[in-house]
mmCIF file of C-alpha atoms in Angstrom:
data_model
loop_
_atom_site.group_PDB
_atom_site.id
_atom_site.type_symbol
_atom_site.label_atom_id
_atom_site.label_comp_id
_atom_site.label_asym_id
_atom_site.label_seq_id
_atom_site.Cartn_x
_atom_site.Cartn_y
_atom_site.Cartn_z
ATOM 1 C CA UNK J 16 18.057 52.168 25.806
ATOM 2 C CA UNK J 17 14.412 51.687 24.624
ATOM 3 C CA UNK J 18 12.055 49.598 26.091
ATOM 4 C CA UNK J 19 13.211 46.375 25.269
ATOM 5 C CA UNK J 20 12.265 44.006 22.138
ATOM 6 C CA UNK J 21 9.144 45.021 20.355
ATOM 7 C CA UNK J 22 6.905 42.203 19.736
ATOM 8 C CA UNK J 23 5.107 44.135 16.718
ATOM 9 C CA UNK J 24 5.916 42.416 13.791
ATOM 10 C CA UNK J 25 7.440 43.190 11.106
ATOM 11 C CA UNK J 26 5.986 43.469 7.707
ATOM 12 C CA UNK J 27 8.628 41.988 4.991
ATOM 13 C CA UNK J 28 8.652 44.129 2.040
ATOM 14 C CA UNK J 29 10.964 42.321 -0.068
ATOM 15 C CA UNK J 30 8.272 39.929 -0.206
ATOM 16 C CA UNK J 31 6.555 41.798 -2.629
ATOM 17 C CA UNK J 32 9.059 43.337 -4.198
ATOM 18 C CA UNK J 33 12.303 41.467 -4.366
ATOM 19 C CA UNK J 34 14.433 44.661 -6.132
ATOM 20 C CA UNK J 35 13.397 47.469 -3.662
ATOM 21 C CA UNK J 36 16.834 47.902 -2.423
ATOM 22 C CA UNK J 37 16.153 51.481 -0.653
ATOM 23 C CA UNK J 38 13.344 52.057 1.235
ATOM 24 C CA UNK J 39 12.139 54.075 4.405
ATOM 25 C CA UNK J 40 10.337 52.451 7.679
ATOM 26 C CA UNK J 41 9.975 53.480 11.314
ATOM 27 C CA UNK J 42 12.059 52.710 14.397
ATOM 28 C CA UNK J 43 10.033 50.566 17.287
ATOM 29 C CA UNK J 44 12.633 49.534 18.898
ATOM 30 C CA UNK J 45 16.797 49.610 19.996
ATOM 31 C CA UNK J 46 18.114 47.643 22.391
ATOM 32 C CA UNK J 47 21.498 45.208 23.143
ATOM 33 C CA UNK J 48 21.245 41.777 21.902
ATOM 34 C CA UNK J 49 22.552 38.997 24.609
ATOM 35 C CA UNK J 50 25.832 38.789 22.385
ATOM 36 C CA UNK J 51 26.270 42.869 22.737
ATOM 37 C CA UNK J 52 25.524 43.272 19.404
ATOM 38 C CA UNK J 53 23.354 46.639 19.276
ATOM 39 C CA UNK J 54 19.219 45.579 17.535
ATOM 40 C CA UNK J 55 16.732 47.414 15.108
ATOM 41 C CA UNK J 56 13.455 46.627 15.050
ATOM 42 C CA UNK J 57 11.948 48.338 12.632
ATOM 43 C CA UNK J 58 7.701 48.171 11.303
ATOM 44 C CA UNK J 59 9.015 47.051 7.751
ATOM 45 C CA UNK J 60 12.183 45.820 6.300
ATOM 46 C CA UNK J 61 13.657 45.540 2.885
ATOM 47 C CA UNK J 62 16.441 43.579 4.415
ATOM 48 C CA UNK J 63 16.476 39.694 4.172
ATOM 49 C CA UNK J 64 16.831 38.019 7.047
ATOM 50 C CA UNK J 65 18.416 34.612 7.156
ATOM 51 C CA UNK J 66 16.653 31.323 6.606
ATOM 52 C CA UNK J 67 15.717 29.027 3.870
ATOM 53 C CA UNK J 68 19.034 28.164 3.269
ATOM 54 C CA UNK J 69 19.520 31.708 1.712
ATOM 55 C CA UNK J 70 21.745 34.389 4.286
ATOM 56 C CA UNK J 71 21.170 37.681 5.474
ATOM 57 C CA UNK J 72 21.697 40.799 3.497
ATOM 58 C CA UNK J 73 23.683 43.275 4.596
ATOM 59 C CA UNK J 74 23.635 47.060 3.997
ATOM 60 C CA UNK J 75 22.930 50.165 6.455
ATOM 61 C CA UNK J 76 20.072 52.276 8.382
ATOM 62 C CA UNK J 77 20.213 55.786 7.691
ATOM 63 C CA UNK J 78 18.955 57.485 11.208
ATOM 64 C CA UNK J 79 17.248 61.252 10.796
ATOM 65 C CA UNK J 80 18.644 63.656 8.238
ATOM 66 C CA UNK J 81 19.854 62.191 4.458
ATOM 67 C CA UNK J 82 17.137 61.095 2.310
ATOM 68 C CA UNK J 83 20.061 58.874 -0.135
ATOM 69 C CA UNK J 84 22.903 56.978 -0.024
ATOM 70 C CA UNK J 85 25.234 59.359 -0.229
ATOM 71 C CA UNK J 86 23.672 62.074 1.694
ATOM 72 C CA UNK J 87 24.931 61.982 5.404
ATOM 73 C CA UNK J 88 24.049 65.451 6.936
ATOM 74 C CA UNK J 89 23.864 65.128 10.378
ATOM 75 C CA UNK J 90 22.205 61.543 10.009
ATOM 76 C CA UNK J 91 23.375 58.354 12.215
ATOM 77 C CA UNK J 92 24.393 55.472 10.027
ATOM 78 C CA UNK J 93 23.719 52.088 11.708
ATOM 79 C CA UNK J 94 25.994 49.494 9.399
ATOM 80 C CA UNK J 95 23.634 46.360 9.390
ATOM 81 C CA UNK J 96 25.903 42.966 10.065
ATOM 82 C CA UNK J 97 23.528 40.519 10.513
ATOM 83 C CA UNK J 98 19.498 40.137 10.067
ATOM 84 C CA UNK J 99 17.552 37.703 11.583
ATOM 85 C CA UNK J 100 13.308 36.511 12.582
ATOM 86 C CA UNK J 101 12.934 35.859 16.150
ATOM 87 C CA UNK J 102 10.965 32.821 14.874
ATOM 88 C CA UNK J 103 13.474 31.859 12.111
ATOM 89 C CA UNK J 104 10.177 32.063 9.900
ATOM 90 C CA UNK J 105 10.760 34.043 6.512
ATOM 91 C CA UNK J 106 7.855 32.287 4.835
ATOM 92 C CA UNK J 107 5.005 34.548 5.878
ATOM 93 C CA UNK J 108 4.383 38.731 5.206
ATOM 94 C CA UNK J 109 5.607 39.469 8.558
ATOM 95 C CA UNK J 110 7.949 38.446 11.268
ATOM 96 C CA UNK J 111 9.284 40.111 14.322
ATOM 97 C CA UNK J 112 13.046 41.149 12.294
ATOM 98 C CA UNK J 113 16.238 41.684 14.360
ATOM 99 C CA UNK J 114 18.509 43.909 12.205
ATOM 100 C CA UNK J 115 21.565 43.696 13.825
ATOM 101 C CA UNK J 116 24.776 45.540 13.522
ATOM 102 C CA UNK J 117 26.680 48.975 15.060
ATOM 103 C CA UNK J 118 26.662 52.538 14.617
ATOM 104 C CA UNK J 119 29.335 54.316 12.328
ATOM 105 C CA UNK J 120 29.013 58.154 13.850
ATOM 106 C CA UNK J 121 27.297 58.179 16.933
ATOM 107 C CA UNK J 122 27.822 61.170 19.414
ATOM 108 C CA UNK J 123 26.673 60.794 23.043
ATOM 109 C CA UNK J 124 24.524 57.809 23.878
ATOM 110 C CA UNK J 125 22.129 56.153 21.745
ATOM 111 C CA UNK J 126 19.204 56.176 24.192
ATOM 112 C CA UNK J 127 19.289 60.557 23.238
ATOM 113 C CA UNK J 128 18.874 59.989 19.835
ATOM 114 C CA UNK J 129 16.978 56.736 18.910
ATOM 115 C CA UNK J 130 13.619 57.083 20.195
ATOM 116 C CA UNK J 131 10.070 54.681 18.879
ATOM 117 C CA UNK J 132 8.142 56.619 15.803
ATOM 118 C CA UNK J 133 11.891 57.764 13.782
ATOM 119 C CA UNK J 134 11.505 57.670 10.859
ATOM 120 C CA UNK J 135 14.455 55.800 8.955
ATOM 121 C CA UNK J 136 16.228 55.158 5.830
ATOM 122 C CA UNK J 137 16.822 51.393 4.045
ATOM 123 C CA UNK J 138 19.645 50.600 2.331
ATOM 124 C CA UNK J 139 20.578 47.245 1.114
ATOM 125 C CA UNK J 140 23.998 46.128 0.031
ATOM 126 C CA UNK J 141 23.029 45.361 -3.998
ATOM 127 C CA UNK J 142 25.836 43.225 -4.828
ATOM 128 C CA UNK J 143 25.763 40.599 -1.777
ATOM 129 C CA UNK J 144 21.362 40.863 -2.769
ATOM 130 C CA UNK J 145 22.288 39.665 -6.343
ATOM 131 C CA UNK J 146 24.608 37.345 -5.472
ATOM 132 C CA UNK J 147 22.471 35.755 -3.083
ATOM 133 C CA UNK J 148 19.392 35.966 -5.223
ATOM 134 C CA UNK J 149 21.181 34.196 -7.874
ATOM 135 C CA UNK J 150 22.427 31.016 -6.290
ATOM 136 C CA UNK J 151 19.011 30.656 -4.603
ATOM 137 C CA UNK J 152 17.620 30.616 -8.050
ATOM 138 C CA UNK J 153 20.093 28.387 -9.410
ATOM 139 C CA UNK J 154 18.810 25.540 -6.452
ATOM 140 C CA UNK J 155 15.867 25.530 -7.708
ATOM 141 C CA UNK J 156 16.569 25.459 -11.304
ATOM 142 C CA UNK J 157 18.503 22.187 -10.760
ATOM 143 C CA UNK J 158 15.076 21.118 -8.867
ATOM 144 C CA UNK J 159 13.363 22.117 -12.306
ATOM 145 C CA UNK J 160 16.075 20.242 -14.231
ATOM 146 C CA UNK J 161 16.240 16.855 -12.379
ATOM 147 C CA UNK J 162 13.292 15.099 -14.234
ATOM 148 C CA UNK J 163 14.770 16.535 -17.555
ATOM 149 C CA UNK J 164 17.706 14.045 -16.893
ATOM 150 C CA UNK J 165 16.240 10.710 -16.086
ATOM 151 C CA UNK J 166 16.417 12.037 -12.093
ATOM 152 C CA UNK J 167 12.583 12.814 -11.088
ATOM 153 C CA UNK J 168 12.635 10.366 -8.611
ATOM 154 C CA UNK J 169 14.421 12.422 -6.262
ATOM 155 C CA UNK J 170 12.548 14.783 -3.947
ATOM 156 C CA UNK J 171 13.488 18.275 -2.986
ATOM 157 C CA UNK J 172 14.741 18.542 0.731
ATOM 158 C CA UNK J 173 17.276 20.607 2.549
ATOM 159 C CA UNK J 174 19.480 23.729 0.969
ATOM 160 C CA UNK J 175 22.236 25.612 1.394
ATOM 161 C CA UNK J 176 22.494 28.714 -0.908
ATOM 162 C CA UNK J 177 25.517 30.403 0.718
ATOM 163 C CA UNK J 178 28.351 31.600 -1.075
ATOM 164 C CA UNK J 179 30.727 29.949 0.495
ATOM 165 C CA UNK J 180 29.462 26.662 -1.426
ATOM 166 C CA UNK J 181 26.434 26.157 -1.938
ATOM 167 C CA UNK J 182 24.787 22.409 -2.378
ATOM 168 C CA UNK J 183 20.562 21.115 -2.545
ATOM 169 C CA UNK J 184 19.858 17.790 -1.218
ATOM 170 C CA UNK J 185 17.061 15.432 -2.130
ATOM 171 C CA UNK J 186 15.680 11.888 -0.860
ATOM 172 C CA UNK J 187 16.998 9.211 -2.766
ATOM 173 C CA UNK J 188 20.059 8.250 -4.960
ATOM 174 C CA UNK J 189 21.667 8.309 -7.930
ATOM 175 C CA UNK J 190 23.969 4.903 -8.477
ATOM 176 C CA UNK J 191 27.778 5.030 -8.664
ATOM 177 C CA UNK J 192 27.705 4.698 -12.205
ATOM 178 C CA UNK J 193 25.972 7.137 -13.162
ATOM 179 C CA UNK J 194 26.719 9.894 -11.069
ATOM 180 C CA UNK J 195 29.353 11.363 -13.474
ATOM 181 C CA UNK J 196 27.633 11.247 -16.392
ATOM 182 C CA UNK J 197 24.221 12.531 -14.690
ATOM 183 C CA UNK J 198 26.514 15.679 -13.546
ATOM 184 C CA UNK J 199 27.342 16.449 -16.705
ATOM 185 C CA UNK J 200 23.986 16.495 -18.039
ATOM 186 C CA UNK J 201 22.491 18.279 -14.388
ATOM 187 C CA UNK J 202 24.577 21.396 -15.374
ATOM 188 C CA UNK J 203 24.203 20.756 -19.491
ATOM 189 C CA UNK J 204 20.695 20.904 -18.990
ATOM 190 C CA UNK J 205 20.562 24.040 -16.220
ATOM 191 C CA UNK J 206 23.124 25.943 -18.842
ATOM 192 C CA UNK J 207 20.465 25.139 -21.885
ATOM 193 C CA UNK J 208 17.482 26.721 -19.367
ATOM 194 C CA UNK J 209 19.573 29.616 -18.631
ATOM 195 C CA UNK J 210 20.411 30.319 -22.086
ATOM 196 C CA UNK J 211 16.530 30.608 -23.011
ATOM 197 C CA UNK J 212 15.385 32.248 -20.124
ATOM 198 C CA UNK J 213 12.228 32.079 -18.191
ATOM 199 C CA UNK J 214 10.674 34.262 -15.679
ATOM 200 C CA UNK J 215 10.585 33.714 -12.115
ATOM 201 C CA UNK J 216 7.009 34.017 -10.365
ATOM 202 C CA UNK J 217 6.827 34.755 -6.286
ATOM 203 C CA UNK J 218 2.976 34.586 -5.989
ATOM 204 C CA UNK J 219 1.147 34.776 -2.728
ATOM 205 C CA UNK J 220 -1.846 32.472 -3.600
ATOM 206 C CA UNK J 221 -4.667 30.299 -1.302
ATOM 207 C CA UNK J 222 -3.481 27.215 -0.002
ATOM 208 C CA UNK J 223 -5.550 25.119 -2.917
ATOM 209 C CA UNK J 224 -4.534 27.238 -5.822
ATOM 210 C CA UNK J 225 -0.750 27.071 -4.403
ATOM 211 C CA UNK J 226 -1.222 23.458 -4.072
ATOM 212 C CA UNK J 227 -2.347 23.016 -7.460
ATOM 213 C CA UNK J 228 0.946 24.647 -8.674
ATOM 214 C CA UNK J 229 3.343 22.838 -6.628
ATOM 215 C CA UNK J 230 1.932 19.449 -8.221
ATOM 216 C CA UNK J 231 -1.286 18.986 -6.169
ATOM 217 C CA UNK J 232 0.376 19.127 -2.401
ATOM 218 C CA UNK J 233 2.437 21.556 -0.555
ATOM 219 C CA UNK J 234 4.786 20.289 2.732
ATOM 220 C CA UNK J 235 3.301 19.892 5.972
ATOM 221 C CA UNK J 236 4.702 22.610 7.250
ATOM 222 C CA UNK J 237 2.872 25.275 5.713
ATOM 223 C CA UNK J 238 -0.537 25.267 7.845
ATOM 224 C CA UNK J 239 -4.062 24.505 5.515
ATOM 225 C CA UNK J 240 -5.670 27.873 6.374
ATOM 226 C CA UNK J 241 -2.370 30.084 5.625
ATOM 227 C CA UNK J 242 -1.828 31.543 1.756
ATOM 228 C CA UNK J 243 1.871 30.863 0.823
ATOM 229 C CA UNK J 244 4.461 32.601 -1.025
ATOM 230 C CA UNK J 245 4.895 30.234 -3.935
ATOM 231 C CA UNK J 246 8.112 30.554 -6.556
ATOM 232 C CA UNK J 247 7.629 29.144 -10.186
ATOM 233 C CA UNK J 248 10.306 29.516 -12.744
ATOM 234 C CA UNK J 249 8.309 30.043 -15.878
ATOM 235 C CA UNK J 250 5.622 27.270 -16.303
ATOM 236 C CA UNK J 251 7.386 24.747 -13.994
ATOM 237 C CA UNK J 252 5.927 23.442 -10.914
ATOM 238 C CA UNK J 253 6.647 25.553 -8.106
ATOM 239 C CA UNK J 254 7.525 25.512 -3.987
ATOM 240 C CA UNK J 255 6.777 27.319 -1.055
ATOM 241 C CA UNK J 256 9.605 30.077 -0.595
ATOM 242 C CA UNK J 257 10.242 33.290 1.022
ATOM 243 C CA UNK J 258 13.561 33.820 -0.010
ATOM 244 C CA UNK J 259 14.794 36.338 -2.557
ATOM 245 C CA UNK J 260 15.214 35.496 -6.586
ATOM 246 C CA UNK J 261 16.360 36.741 -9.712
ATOM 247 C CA UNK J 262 13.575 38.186 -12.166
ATOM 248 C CA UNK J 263 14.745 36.154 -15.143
ATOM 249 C CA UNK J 264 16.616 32.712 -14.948
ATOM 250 C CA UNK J 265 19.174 34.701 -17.645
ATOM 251 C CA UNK J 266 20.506 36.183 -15.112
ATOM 252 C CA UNK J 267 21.790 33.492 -13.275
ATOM 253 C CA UNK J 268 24.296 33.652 -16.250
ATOM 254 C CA UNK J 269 26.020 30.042 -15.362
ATOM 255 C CA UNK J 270 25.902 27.284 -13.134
ATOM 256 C CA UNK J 271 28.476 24.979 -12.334
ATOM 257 C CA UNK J 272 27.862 21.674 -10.997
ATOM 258 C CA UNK J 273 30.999 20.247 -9.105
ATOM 259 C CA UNK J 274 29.581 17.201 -7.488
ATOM 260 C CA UNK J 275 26.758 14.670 -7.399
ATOM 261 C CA UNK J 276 27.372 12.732 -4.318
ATOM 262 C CA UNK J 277 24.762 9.937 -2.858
ATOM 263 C CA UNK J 278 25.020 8.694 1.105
ATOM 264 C CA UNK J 279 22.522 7.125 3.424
ATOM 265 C CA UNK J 280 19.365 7.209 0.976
ATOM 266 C CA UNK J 281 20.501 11.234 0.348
ATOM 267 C CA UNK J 282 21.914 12.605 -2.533
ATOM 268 C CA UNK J 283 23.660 16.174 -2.281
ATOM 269 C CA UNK J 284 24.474 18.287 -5.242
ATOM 270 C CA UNK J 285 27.051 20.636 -5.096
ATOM 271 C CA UNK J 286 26.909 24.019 -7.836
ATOM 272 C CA UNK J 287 28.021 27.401 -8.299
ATOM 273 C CA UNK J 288 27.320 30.552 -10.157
ATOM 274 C CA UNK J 289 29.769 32.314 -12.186
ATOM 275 C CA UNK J 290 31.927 35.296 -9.874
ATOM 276 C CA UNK J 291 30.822 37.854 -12.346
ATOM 277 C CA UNK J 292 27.309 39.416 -12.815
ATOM 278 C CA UNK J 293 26.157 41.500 -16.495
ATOM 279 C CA UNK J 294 24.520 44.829 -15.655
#
């Protein structure tokens, strides 16, 4: 087993480049995770790891020979389950990344064949990306489209853009009476957006110029002397984000809003994306 958990970080590609789904880095680093689960750490990832309400991606490692996908020679394929930053931070360029997951072919022990300075191939599961990319986009297109209904006065907080339903939650409410109606014009309004199309910006700017496109502040928790990641979809206000987006909001294709629901001074939206994506 190699020496234990590299504290090198790990420099996030897809923050630059959200569509690089194959890519090559090098291996610092194998060892088994307290769960048994066997770890990557590699010196740059492609692969999302989970956080900001958005989950992991999943995909494979190509180890040694094959160059492609569908080139196995005498390679060891590492099937990646499960990606994750010690730190749970995926709002900065780098982050020590645990890639976790299991080998498909291994022969003989790993410790023989997995050794710090391998170079390896980066392969990330497209679909589950697009997916993912789509209904993170969608949250905050139903940010964008909340003061567009008579609803500005809520404020952005918690999200959950997992497949498995997927809901943003702001400060504030939205009385009884009008919750079915506003609904109706939340997803309306998103569906109108999505029709035009916009672009979606991820730019890493200095703390005052990101400020000035968020609407003048950003959150406490992104530190004054630090240059965020900031995602605008087309000439909307913007938020700090590191997670993964489509290019153009057209490709979101349609959102569904199932439920406005206030409680406690909170109100939760619930949405969804159509099943099928255009390619």
């Amino acid at each position: 087993m190699m020496d234990g958990k590299s504290e090198i970080p790990t420099k996030l590609d897809y923050y630059d480049d959200m569509w690089k789904l194959q890519s090559t880095a090098t291996l610092l680093s194998h060892f088994k995770g307290e769960d048994g689960r066997d770890v990557l750490i590699l010196d740059r990832t492609i692969f999302y790891p989970q956080g900001g309400g958005q989950p992991a991606d999943h995909g494979f490692v190509r180890i040694g020979n094959g160059v492609d996908s569908s080139d196995s020679g005498s390679a060891i394929k590492f099937v990646v389950t499960d990606v994750r930053s010690k730190d749970g931070v995926v709002s900065f360029h780098f982050s020590l990344v645990f890639h976790y997951g299991f080998f498909e072919n291994m022969v003989g022990e790993a410790e023989s064949q997995l050794h710090k300075g391998k170079e390896v191939s980066l392969f990330v599961d497209e679909s589950r990306r697009k997916l993912n990319s789509r209904l993170h986009s969608a949250g905050h297109l139903l940010d964008v489209c909340l003061p567009r209904i008579g609803l500005g006065h809520l404020e952005p907080g918690k999200a959950y853009h997992f497949a498995d339903g997927p809901w943003v939650e702001y400060k504030g409410t939205v009385p009884q009476n009008e919750m079915q109606n506003k609904q109706k014009d939340l997803e309306l309004e998103a569906n109108n957006l999505i029709s035009m199309g916009a672009k979606v910006h991820a730019d890493i700017l200095p703390y005052d110029e990101a400020a000035k496109l968020c609407g003048g502040c950003l959150p406490d928790y992104v530190p004054k002397e630090s240059a965020p990641r900031i995602v605008r979809i087309g000439e909307n206000p913007g938020c700090p984000c590191g997670g993964t987006h489509v290019t153009d909001i057209s490709d979101i294709i349609q959102v569904k809003v199932s439920q406005i629901r206030s409680k406690k001074g909170l109100t939760k939206v619930s949405y969804n994306v159509v099943s099928s994506l255009k390619i």
